[in-house]
Structure formats: structure tokens, C-alpha cells
Coordinates of N, CA and C and ligand atoms in Angstrom, one line a residue:
M1 N -1.7 -13.0 19.1 CA -2.1 -13.3 18.2 C -1.9 -12.5 16.8
P2 N -1.7 -12.5 15.7 CA -2.0 -11.5 14.4 C -3.3 -11.0 14.3
L3 N -2.5 -9.7 14.2 CA -4.1 -8.5 14.0 C -4.1 -8.5 12.3
L4 N -5.4 -8.6 12.0 CA -5.8 -8.4 10.5 C -6.7 -7.1 10.5
H5 N -6.1 -5.9 10.1 CA -6.7 -4.8 9.7 C -7.6 -5.2 8.5
H6 N -9.1 -4.9 8.8 CA -9.5 -5.4 7.3 C -10.8 -4.5 7.2
M7 N -11.5 -4.6 6.1 CA -13.0 -4.0 6.2 C -13.8 -5.0 5.9
Q8 N -14.9 -4.9 6.8 CA -15.9 -5.8 6.4 C -16.7 -6.3 5.4
A9 N -17.1 -5.0 5.1 CA -17.7 -5.4 3.6 C -16.4 -5.7 2.4
S10 N -15.3 -5.6 2.3 CA -14.7 -5.6 1.2 C -14.2 -6.9 0.7
G11 N -14.7 -7.6 -0.1 CA -14.1 -8.8 -0.7 C -12.8 -9.4 -0.7
N12 N -11.8 -8.0 -0.7 CA -10.2 -8.5 -0.5 C -10.1 -9.1 0.9
S13 N -10.5 -8.3 1.9 CA -10.5 -8.5 3.5 C -11.2 -9.9 3.7
Y14 N -12.4 -10.1 3.1 CA -13.2 -11.1 3.1 C -12.5 -12.7 2.8
K15 N -11.8 -12.5 1.7 CA -10.6 -13.7 1.5 C -10.0 -14.2 2.2
V16 N -9.0 -13.0 3.1 CA -8.6 -13.3 4.4 C -8.9 -14.3 5.4
R17 N -10.2 -13.6 5.9 CA -10.9 -14.1 7.1 C -11.3 -15.5 6.6
L18 N -11.9 -15.6 5.4 CA -12.2 -17.0 4.9 C -11.2 -18.3 5.0
C19 N -10.1 -17.7 4.4 CA -8.9 -18.5 4.5 C -8.3 -19.0 5.6
A20 N -8.2 -18.0 6.4 CA -7.8 -18.0 7.9 C -8.4 -19.3 8.8
H21 N -10.1 -18.4 8.8 CA -10.8 -19.6 9.4 C -11.0 -20.9 8.9
Q22 N -10.8 -21.0 7.5 CA -10.7 -22.8 7.3 C -9.5 -23.6 7.2
L23 N -8.6 -22.6 7.6 CA -7.3 -23.3 8.0 C -7.0 -23.5 9.4
G24 N -8.0 -22.8 10.5 CA -8.3 -22.8 11.9 C -7.0 -22.0 12.4
I25 N -6.8 -20.8 11.7 CA -5.6 -19.8 12.1 C -6.5 -18.6 12.7
D26 N -6.0 -18.4 14.3 CA -6.7 -17.6 15.0 C -6.2 -15.5 14.4
L27 N -7.0 -14.7 14.3 CA -6.6 -13.5 14.2 C -7.7 -12.8 15.0
A28 N -6.7 -11.5 15.5 CA -7.6 -10.3 15.8 C -7.8 -9.5 14.6
L29 N -9.3 -8.8 15.0 CA -9.5 -8.1 13.9 C -9.9 -6.7 14.5
K30 N -9.2 -5.9 13.3 CA -9.7 -4.4 13.5 C -10.4 -3.8 12.4
D31 N -11.6 -3.0 12.2 CA -12.5 -2.9 11.1 C -12.0 -1.4 10.4
Y32 N -11.9 -1.3 9.6 CA -11.6 0.0 8.9 C -12.9 0.3 8.0
P33 N -14.2 1.1 8.5 CA -15.6 1.0 7.9 C -15.0 2.0 6.3
F34 N -15.8 1.3 5.2 CA -15.8 2.1 4.1 C -16.1 3.5 4.2
G35 N -15.2 4.5 3.5 CA -15.2 6.1 3.6 C -14.8 6.7 4.8
S36 N -14.4 5.7 6.1 CA -14.0 6.4 7.2 C -12.8 7.2 7.5
G37 N -12.1 7.0 6.3 CA -10.6 7.6 6.2 C -9.4 6.9 6.8
L38 N -9.8 5.9 7.7 CA -8.9 5.1 8.6 C -7.8 4.9 8.1
T39 N -7.9 4.5 6.9 CA -6.5 3.8 6.1 C -5.6 5.2 5.7
R40 N -5.8 6.3 6.2 CA -5.1 7.5 5.8 C -4.6 8.2 6.9
T41 N -4.6 7.4 8.1 CA -4.1 8.4 9.6 C -2.3 8.1 9.3
P42 N -1.5 9.0 10.0 CA -0.3 8.5 10.0 C 0.4 7.1 10.3
E43 N -0.6 6.9 11.8 CA -0.3 5.5 11.8 C -0.6 4.5 11.1
F44 N -1.5 4.3 10.1 CA -1.9 3.3 9.3 C -0.8 3.4 8.3
L45 N -0.4 4.9 7.7 CA 0.3 4.9 6.9 C 1.9 4.3 6.7
A46 N 1.9 4.4 8.3 CA 3.4 3.8 8.6 C 3.9 2.5 8.5
K47 N 2.1 2.0 8.4 CA 2.3 0.4 8.1 C 2.1 0.0 7.1
N48 N 1.2 0.8 6.1 CA 1.3 0.4 4.6 C 0.9 1.6 4.4
P49 N 2.0 2.3 3.3 CA 2.0 3.3 2.8 C 0.9 3.5 1.6
N50 N 0.6 2.5 1.2 CA -0.5 2.4 0.1 C -1.7 2.2 0.5
A51 N -2.2 2.7 2.0 CA -3.1 3.0 2.5 C -4.6 2.2 2.2
R52 N -4.0 0.9 2.1 CA -5.5 -0.1 1.7 C -5.3 -1.4 2.9
V53 N -6.6 -2.1 3.1 CA -6.5 -2.9 3.6 C -7.1 -4.5 2.6
P54 N -6.9 -5.6 2.8 CA -6.5 -6.2 4.3 C -4.9 -5.9 4.1
M55 N -4.5 -5.8 5.5 CA -3.0 -6.2 6.2 C -2.9 -6.5 7.4
I56 N -1.9 -7.6 7.4 CA -2.0 -8.6 8.5 C -0.7 -8.0 9.5
E57 N -0.8 -7.9 10.6 CA 0.4 -7.3 11.4 C 0.7 -8.4 12.5
Y58 N 2.2 -9.0 12.6 CA 2.7 -9.8 13.6 C 2.9 -9.4 14.6
E59 N 3.1 -10.2 15.9 CA 3.3 -9.3 16.9 C 4.8 -8.5 17.3
D60 N 5.7 -9.3 16.3 CA 7.1 -8.5 16.0 C 7.4 -7.1 15.2
G61 N 5.8 -6.9 14.9 CA 5.8 -5.8 13.9 C 6.0 -5.9 12.6
S62 N 6.0 -6.8 12.2 CA 6.1 -7.0 10.6 C 4.4 -7.4 9.9
T63 N 4.5 -6.5 9.1 CA 3.1 -6.8 8.3 C 3.5 -7.0 6.9
L64 N 2.1 -7.6 6.2 CA 2.0 -8.2 5.0 C 0.8 -7.8 4.4
A65 N 0.6 -7.0 3.3 CA -0.5 -6.3 2.6 C -0.7 -7.2 1.2
E66 N -1.7 -6.5 0.7 CA -2.2 -7.3 -0.6 C -2.9 -8.7 -0.3
S67 N -4.3 -8.6 -0.4 CA -5.1 -10.1 0.0 C -4.1 -11.4 -0.6
N68 N -3.8 -11.4 -1.8 CA -3.6 -12.6 -2.7 C -1.9 -13.0 -1.8
A69 N -1.4 -12.0 -1.6 CA -0.1 -12.2 -1.0 C -0.4 -12.9 0.4
I70 N -1.5 -12.3 1.3 CA -1.6 -12.6 2.5 C -2.2 -14.2 2.4
L71 N -3.2 -14.6 1.5 CA -3.7 -16.0 1.2 C -2.4 -16.9 0.9
W72 N -1.5 -16.5 0.2 CA -0.2 -17.6 -0.3 C 0.4 -17.6 1.0
Y73 N 0.5 -16.4 2.1 CA 1.4 -16.6 3.3 C 0.6 -17.9 4.3
L74 N -0.7 -17.4 4.1 CA -1.5 -18.2 5.4 C -1.6 -19.6 5.2
A75 N -1.6 -20.0 3.4 CA -1.9 -21.2 2.9 C -0.8 -22.0 2.8
E76 N 0.4 -21.6 2.3 CA 1.3 -22.4 1.7 C 1.8 -23.6 2.9
E77 N 1.8 -25.0 2.1 CA 2.0 -26.3 2.6 C 1.1 -26.3 3.4
T78 N -0.4 -26.2 2.9 CA -1.6 -26.4 3.3 C -2.5 -27.2 2.4
P79 N -3.6 -27.6 2.4 CA -4.3 -28.3 1.3 C -4.6 -27.2 0.5
L80 N -4.5 -26.3 1.0 CA -5.6 -24.6 0.1 C -4.6 -24.1 -0.9
V81 N -3.3 -25.1 -1.0 CA -2.3 -24.5 -2.1 C -1.9 -25.7 -2.7
P82 N -1.9 -26.3 -4.1 CA -1.5 -27.3 -4.8 C -0.5 -27.7 -4.4
P83 N -0.3 -29.3 -4.6 CA 0.9 -29.6 -4.1 C 1.6 -29.8 -5.1
L84 N 1.1 -29.7 -6.8 CA 1.8 -29.9 -8.1 C 2.7 -28.4 -8.2
Q85 N 3.9 -28.3 -8.7 CA 4.3 -27.1 -8.9 C 3.5 -26.7 -10.5
W86 N 3.0 -27.3 -11.2 CA 2.3 -26.7 -12.5 C 0.9 -26.1 -11.9
D87 N 0.0 -26.9 -11.0 CA -1.1 -26.3 -10.3 C -0.7 -25.1 -9.4
R88 N 0.1 -25.0 -8.7 CA 0.5 -24.0 -7.9 C 0.8 -22.7 -9.1
A89 N 1.2 -22.8 -10.2 CA 1.5 -21.7 -10.9 C 0.1 -21.5 -11.7
K90 N -0.8 -22.5 -12.0 CA -2.1 -21.9 -12.1 C -2.9 -21.5 -11.4
C91 N -2.7 -21.9 -10.2 CA -3.0 -20.9 -8.9 C -2.8 -19.4 -9.1
L92 N -2.0 -19.2 -9.4 CA -1.1 -17.8 -9.5 C -1.8 -17.1 -10.3
E93 N -2.1 -17.9 -11.6 CA -2.5 -17.4 -12.9 C -3.8 -16.7 -12.7
W94 N -4.8 -18.0 -11.7 CA -6.0 -17.1 -11.7 C -6.0 -15.9 -10.6
M95 N -4.9 -16.1 -9.5 CA -5.1 -15.1 -8.7 C -4.7 -13.7 -9.3
F96 N -3.8 -13.5 -10.1 CA -3.5 -12.5 -11.2 C -4.7 -11.8 -11.7
F97 N -5.2 -12.9 -12.4 CA -6.3 -12.5 -13.2 C -7.2 -11.8 -12.5
E98 N -7.6 -12.7 -11.2 CA -8.7 -11.7 -10.3 C -8.4 -10.5 -9.8
Q99 N -7.0 -10.1 -9.7 CA -6.5 -8.6 -9.2 C -6.3 -7.6 -10.4
Y100 N -6.2 -8.3 -11.7 CA -5.9 -7.5 -12.9 C -7.0 -7.4 -13.6
S101 N -8.2 -8.3 -14.1 CA -9.0 -8.7 -14.6 C -10.3 -8.9 -14.3
H102 N -10.8 -9.0 -13.0 CA -11.7 -9.5 -12.5 C -12.2 -8.0 -11.4
E103 N -11.3 -8.1 -10.4 CA -11.7 -7.1 -9.3 C -11.7 -5.8 -9.7
P104 N -10.9 -5.3 -10.4 CA -11.0 -3.8 -10.7 C -12.4 -3.6 -11.1
Y105 N -13.0 -4.2 -12.2 CA -14.5 -4.3 -12.8 C -15.5 -4.7 -11.9
V106 N -15.3 -6.0 -11.1 CA -16.6 -6.6 -10.5 C -16.5 -5.7 -9.4
A107 N -15.7 -5.6 -8.6 CA -15.6 -4.9 -7.2 C -15.7 -3.7 -7.4
V108 N -15.2 -3.0 -8.3 CA -15.5 -1.3 -8.7 C -17.2 -1.1 -8.9
T109 N -17.5 -1.9 -9.6 CA -18.9 -1.8 -10.1 C -19.7 -2.0 -8.8
R110 N -19.6 -2.8 -7.9 CA -20.3 -3.1 -6.8 C -20.0 -1.6 -5.8
M111 N -18.9 -1.2 -5.7 CA -18.6 -0.4 -4.6 C -19.4 0.7 -5.2
I112 N -19.4 1.3 -6.4 CA -20.0 2.5 -7.0 C -21.7 1.9 -6.7
M113 N -22.1 1.0 -7.0 CA -23.8 0.9 -6.8 C -24.1 0.7 -5.5
T114 N -23.4 -0.1 -5.0 CA -24.2 -0.4 -3.4 C -23.6 0.7 -2.4
Y115 N -22.1 1.3 -2.5 CA -21.7 2.2 -1.4 C -21.9 3.8 -1.5
L116 N -21.6 4.1 -2.8 CA -21.6 5.5 -2.9 C -23.3 6.0 -2.9
K117 N -23.2 7.7 -2.4 CA -24.7 7.8 -2.5 C -24.4 9.0 -3.4
G118 N -25.8 9.7 -3.2 CA -25.9 11.2 -3.9 C -24.7 11.4 -4.8
E119 N -24.5 12.6 -4.5 CA -23.3 13.3 -5.8 C -22.0 12.3 -6.0
E120 N -21.6 12.0 -4.6 CA -20.8 10.8 -5.0 C -20.5 9.6 -6.3
R121 N -21.9 9.2 -6.0 CA -22.4 8.1 -7.1 C -22.6 8.5 -8.1
K122 N -23.2 9.8 -8.4 CA -23.5 10.7 -9.9 C -22.3 10.9 -10.6
K123 N -21.3 11.2 -10.1 CA -19.9 11.6 -10.4 C -19.5 10.4 -11.1
R124 N -19.9 9.1 -10.5 CA -19.1 7.8 -11.1 C -20.2 7.0 -12.0
D125 N -21.4 7.6 -12.3 CA -22.3 6.8 -12.8 C -21.8 6.8 -14.6
A126 N -20.9 7.4 -15.3 CA -20.6 7.4 -16.3 C -19.4 6.2 -16.7
E127 N -19.1 5.8 -15.7 CA -18.0 4.8 -15.5 C -18.6 3.2 -15.8
L128 N -19.9 3.5 -15.5 CA -20.8 2.0 -15.2 C -20.7 1.5 -16.3
P129 N -20.7 2.0 -17.7 CA -20.8 0.7 -18.8 C -19.6 0.1 -18.9
V130 N -18.5 0.9 -19.1 CA -17.4 0.2 -19.2 C -16.9 -0.7 -18.0
L131 N -17.3 -0.6 -17.1 CA -16.8 -1.3 -16.0 C -17.7 -2.5 -16.0
I132 N -18.8 -2.5 -16.4 CA -19.6 -3.8 -16.5 C -19.4 -4.7 -17.4
A133 N -19.1 -3.7 -18.7 CA -18.7 -5.2 -19.9 C -17.2 -5.6 -19.6
R134 N -16.5 -4.9 -19.1 CA -15.1 -5.6 -18.8 C -15.9 -6.6 -17.4
G135 N -16.2 -6.4 -16.6 CA -16.6 -7.4 -15.7 C -17.4 -8.5 -16.1
N136 N -18.2 -8.5 -16.9 CA -19.2 -9.7 -18.0 C -18.0 -10.5 -18.5
H137 N -17.1 -9.7 -19.0 CA -16.1 -10.4 -19.8 C -15.0 -11.4 -18.7
A138 N -14.9 -10.9 -17.7 CA -14.0 -11.4 -16.6 C -15.0 -12.9 -16.3
L139 N -16.2 -12.7 -16.0 CA -17.3 -13.2 -15.6 C -17.3 -14.6 -16.8
S140 N -17.2 -14.1 -18.2 CA -17.4 -15.4 -19.0 C -15.9 -15.9 -19.2
V141 N -14.9 -15.3 -18.6 CA -13.6 -16.4 -18.8 C -13.5 -17.4 -17.8
M142 N -14.0 -16.9 -16.5 CA -14.2 -18.0 -15.4 C -15.5 -18.8 -15.9
E143 N -16.5 -18.7 -16.8 CA -17.7 -19.5 -17.4 C -16.9 -20.4 -18.2
A144 N -16.1 -20.1 -18.7 CA -15.7 -21.0 -19.8 C -14.8 -21.8 -19.1
H145 N -13.8 -21.4 -18.2 CA -13.0 -22.7 -17.6 C -14.0 -23.3 -16.8
L146 N -14.9 -22.8 -15.9 CA -15.9 -23.6 -14.9 C -16.8 -24.7 -15.4
A147 N -16.9 -24.5 -16.9 CA -17.7 -25.2 -17.7 C -17.0 -26.8 -18.0
K148 N -15.9 -26.7 -18.0 CA -14.8 -28.0 -17.9 C -14.1 -28.3 -16.9
H149 N -14.0 -27.7 -15.8 CA -13.3 -28.0 -14.5 C -14.1 -27.3 -13.3
D150 N -13.9 -28.6 -12.3 CA -14.9 -27.9 -10.7 C -13.9 -27.0 -10.3
W151 N -12.6 -26.6 -10.3 CA -11.9 -25.7 -9.3 C -10.9 -25.3 -10.5
F152 N -10.4 -24.1 -9.7 CA -9.4 -23.3 -10.5 C -8.1 -23.7 -10.9
A153 N -7.6 -24.5 -9.9 CA -6.2 -24.6 -10.1 C -6.0 -26.4 -9.2
G154 N -5.6 -27.1 -10.6 CA -5.7 -28.8 -9.9 C -7.1 -29.1 -9.8
D155 N -7.3 -30.4 -9.0 CA -8.5 -30.9 -9.2 C -9.2 -30.6 -7.3
R156 N -9.1 -29.6 -6.7 CA -9.6 -29.2 -5.8 C -9.6 -28.0 -5.3
Y157 N -10.7 -27.6 -4.4 CA -10.3 -26.3 -3.6 C -9.2 -25.3 -3.2
S158 N -9.1 -24.4 -3.8 CA -7.7 -24.0 -3.2 C -7.8 -22.2 -3.1
I159 N -7.0 -21.4 -2.6 CA -6.7 -20.0 -2.2 C -7.4 -19.5 -3.6
A160 N -7.0 -20.3 -5.3 CA -7.7 -19.5 -6.3 C -8.9 -19.3 -6.1
D161 N -9.9 -20.3 -5.5 CA -11.0 -20.3 -5.4 C -11.4 -19.5 -4.4
I162 N -10.7 -19.3 -3.4 CA -11.0 -17.9 -2.4 C -11.4 -16.8 -3.0
A163 N -9.7 -16.8 -3.7 CA -9.6 -15.1 -4.1 C -10.9 -14.8 -5.2
L164 N -11.1 -15.8 -6.2 CA -12.0 -15.5 -7.0 C -13.6 -15.2 -6.3
Y165 N -13.7 -16.2 -5.6 CA -15.1 -16.1 -4.6 C -15.6 -14.9 -3.9
A166 N -14.6 -14.2 -3.4 CA -15.1 -12.9 -2.8 C -15.6 -11.8 -3.5
Y167 N -15.4 -11.6 -4.6 CA -16.4 -10.4 -5.3 C -17.5 -11.3 -6.2
T168 N -17.0 -12.3 -6.6 CA -17.8 -13.2 -7.6 C -19.1 -13.3 -6.6
H169 N -19.2 -14.2 -5.7 CA -20.4 -14.3 -5.1 C -21.3 -13.1 -4.7
A170 N -20.8 -11.9 -4.7 CA -21.4 -10.6 -4.4 C -21.7 -9.8 -5.6
A171 N -21.2 -10.0 -7.5 CA -21.6 -9.7 -8.2 C -23.0 -9.3 -8.4
N172 N -23.9 -9.6 -7.8 CA -25.1 -9.2 -8.2 C -25.7 -7.7 -7.6
E173 N -24.6 -7.7 -6.4 CA -24.7 -6.0 -6.0 C -24.1 -5.1 -7.0
G174 N -23.4 -5.5 -7.8 CA -23.0 -4.7 -8.8 C -23.8 -4.8 -10.1
G175 N -24.7 -5.5 -10.2 CA -25.9 -5.5 -11.3 C -25.6 -6.7 -12.2
Y176 N -24.8 -7.2 -11.8 CA -24.4 -8.7 -12.9 C -25.4 -9.4 -12.4
E177 N -25.9 -10.4 -13.9 CA -26.8 -11.4 -13.6 C -26.0 -12.7 -13.3
L178 N -25.9 -13.1 -12.2 CA -25.2 -14.6 -12.3 C -25.9 -15.6 -12.8
A179 N -27.1 -15.6 -13.0 CA -28.1 -16.6 -13.2 C -27.7 -16.8 -15.1
K180 N -27.0 -15.7 -15.5 CA -26.7 -16.1 -16.8 C -25.1 -16.9 -17.2
Y181 N -24.7 -17.2 -15.8 CA -23.8 -17.9 -15.9 C -23.8 -19.4 -14.9
P182 N -24.2 -20.2 -15.5 CA -24.6 -21.4 -15.0 C -23.3 -22.2 -14.2
A183 N -22.4 -22.2 -15.3 CA -21.2 -23.2 -14.5 C -20.4 -22.3 -13.2
I184 N -20.6 -20.8 -13.2 CA -20.1 -19.8 -12.1 C -21.2 -20.2 -11.2
S185 N -22.5 -20.4 -11.0 CA -23.6 -20.4 -10.3 C -23.0 -21.8 -9.2
Q186 N -23.1 -22.8 -10.3 CA -22.5 -24.1 -9.5 C -21.5 -24.4 -8.7
W187 N -20.1 -23.6 -9.4 CA -19.2 -23.4 -8.3 C -19.5 -22.8 -7.3
L188 N -19.9 -21.6 -7.4 CA -20.4 -20.7 -6.2 C -20.8 -21.6 -5.1
T189 N -21.9 -22.5 -5.3 CA -22.7 -23.7 -4.3 C -21.6 -24.4 -4.1
R190 N -20.5 -24.8 -4.9 CA -19.7 -26.0 -4.2 C -18.6 -25.3 -3.6
V191 N -18.4 -23.7 -3.6 CA -17.6 -23.2 -2.6 C -18.2 -23.1 -1.4
R192 N -19.4 -22.5 -1.3 CA -20.4 -21.9 -0.3 C -20.2 -23.4 0.5
T193 N -20.0 -24.8 0.3 CA -20.1 -25.6 0.9 C -19.3 -26.6 1.2
Q194 N -18.2 -25.7 1.1 CA -17.1 -26.4 1.7 C -17.0 -26.4 3.3
P195 N -16.3 -27.3 3.9 CA -16.0 -27.0 5.5 C -15.8 -26.0 6.2
R196 N -16.3 -25.1 7.1 CA -15.7 -24.1 7.7 C -15.8 -22.8 6.8
H197 N -17.0 -22.7 5.9 CA -17.1 -21.8 5.1 C -17.7 -20.8 6.2
I198 N -17.6 -19.4 6.0 CA -18.0 -18.7 6.6 C -18.6 -17.4 5.4
P199 N -20.0 -16.9 5.6 CA -20.3 -15.9 4.8 C -19.5 -14.2 5.0
I200 N -19.4 -13.4 3.9 CA -18.9 -12.1 3.9 C -19.4 -11.0 5.4
A201 N -20.1 -11.1 5.6 CA -20.9 -10.6 6.7 C -20.6 -11.1 8.2
E202 N -20.0 -12.2 8.4 CA -19.2 -12.6 9.4 C -18.4 -12.8 9.9
S203 N -17.8 -12.5 10.9 CA -16.7 -12.9 11.7 C -16.6 -13.8 12.6
W204 N -15.6 -13.9 13.4 CA -15.6 -15.1 14.6 C -15.4 -14.3 15.7
Ligands
LIG1 N1 -4.8 -5.0 -4.2 C1 -5.2 -4.8 -3.0 C2 -6.5 -4.2 -3.1 C3 -7.0 -3.5 -1.6 C4 -8.1 -2.5 -1.6 O1 -8.3 -2.3 -2.5 N2 -8.5 -2.0 0.0 C5 -9.5 -1.1 -0.2 C6 -10.7 -1.9 0.5 S1 -11.3 -3.2 -1.0 C7 -9.1 0.0 0.7 O2 -8.6 -0.5 1.8 N3 -9.7 1.0 0.7 C8 -9.2 2.3 1.5 C9 -10.4 2.9 1.7 O3 -11.5 2.8 1.2 O4 -10.1 3.9 3.1 C10 -5.7 -6.1 -2.2 O5 -6.1 -7.1 -3.1 O6 -5.6 -6.2 -1.0

């Protein structure tokens, strides 16, 4: 069975667990708790020199990192990747948006505010106003799209929704007020009520 190297609390890892669970793909799990340094061991770095999870490892030793690449690999030719070429490109557009314009702000704000303590937290307090402003900008871009569409790519739930759900649904932990974004709030409910949905704290 493939092994998912993951971090339970990380949205990037949650994307992969959620997608695999919804597709009925069995994965063994190995947890790398936040701040444990376990992604910097020589054994892990030999598999992913970028020292990040999630990373999926197959029985033949091959590995794949980057959450959205893993989503694409697991979901290609399933209903979670749109059948039309244009919608597949839109799916990628939103997944790149998630990694460049959303996750670096929404996820990092959550990490600083929820997981860093004491001096570590104080050292990063000054970053928060810019991170929060950029995170709110990303949420406003999503809000404008969702005011007109139920889903991010094509006319149904896809891995673009999974990629954006992972950190958006936990944005309140970074101090974002999701109540200010009614279309996002309704979309979060649509995602949460998809068949075989699992919450971030749950594995299998
Ligand atoms: N772009 C990467 C980002 C992965 C990432 O930043 N992973 C973090 C957890 S969310 C990590 O592994 N950090 C290493 C550590 O804290 O030891 C992806 O989408 O998979």
C-alpha cells in the first residue's frame, strides 16, 4: 500500500487525505508533527530534499511531493478532475492560485497564530498585518468567483475545491472572519456535505 508522509494539522496534507478517502484509495500514514524536525532527517531528505510533507511513497520506492501534484496524480481520470480540457485548465488555474496567492498568506497566518508560542510567536508578529491583508485579498477573489459559480472548475466538485477548502475552512484559526464572505461560507457547506467527506482532524 502507498505510504503518505503527512502532518495531521496541515491543510496541504489534509487535501491528500480527503481526496484519497473520497476516491476510496487506501494509504498508510506516517505523521510528522509540527515542529518535530522529522522532515529534516537524512532519511527523509533522501526522499524529498525540499524537507516538506505531504509526500507519497510507493512500494517501488518512487515518491511524489507537492500537495496539488499528488491530488492531480490520484484524481486524474476520476470525477474529481473535470472531463473538459478548458475546465481542467481552470482547475489548474485555481490550484496555482491556491499555492501562490492564498496558501502563503491564509495558511501562514494560521500557523503563526495557532501553532507558534512565546518568543517564536513574538518574532513573527510584525508579519501579520501584511499576511492578513493579502489573505483577505485571496478570500475576496474566491468570494467574487463563488458569487457566480457553485464550484471552482466546471459545474461540479473537483480537486480545485479540495485544494482551496483545505486552508479556507480553517481560516478562522488565522483570525479571518469567514462570516464576511457569504458565498465562501455557502461553498464551505457544499464541500463539507460531499459524500465521504472527512474533517482535518480525522484520518482513517
Ligand atoms: N507547496 C507544498 C508545501 C508543503 C509544506 O509547506 N509543508 C509543510 C507543512 S504544511 C512542511 O512540511 N513543513 C515542514 C516542517 O514543518 O517540518 C505543498 O503544497 O505540498
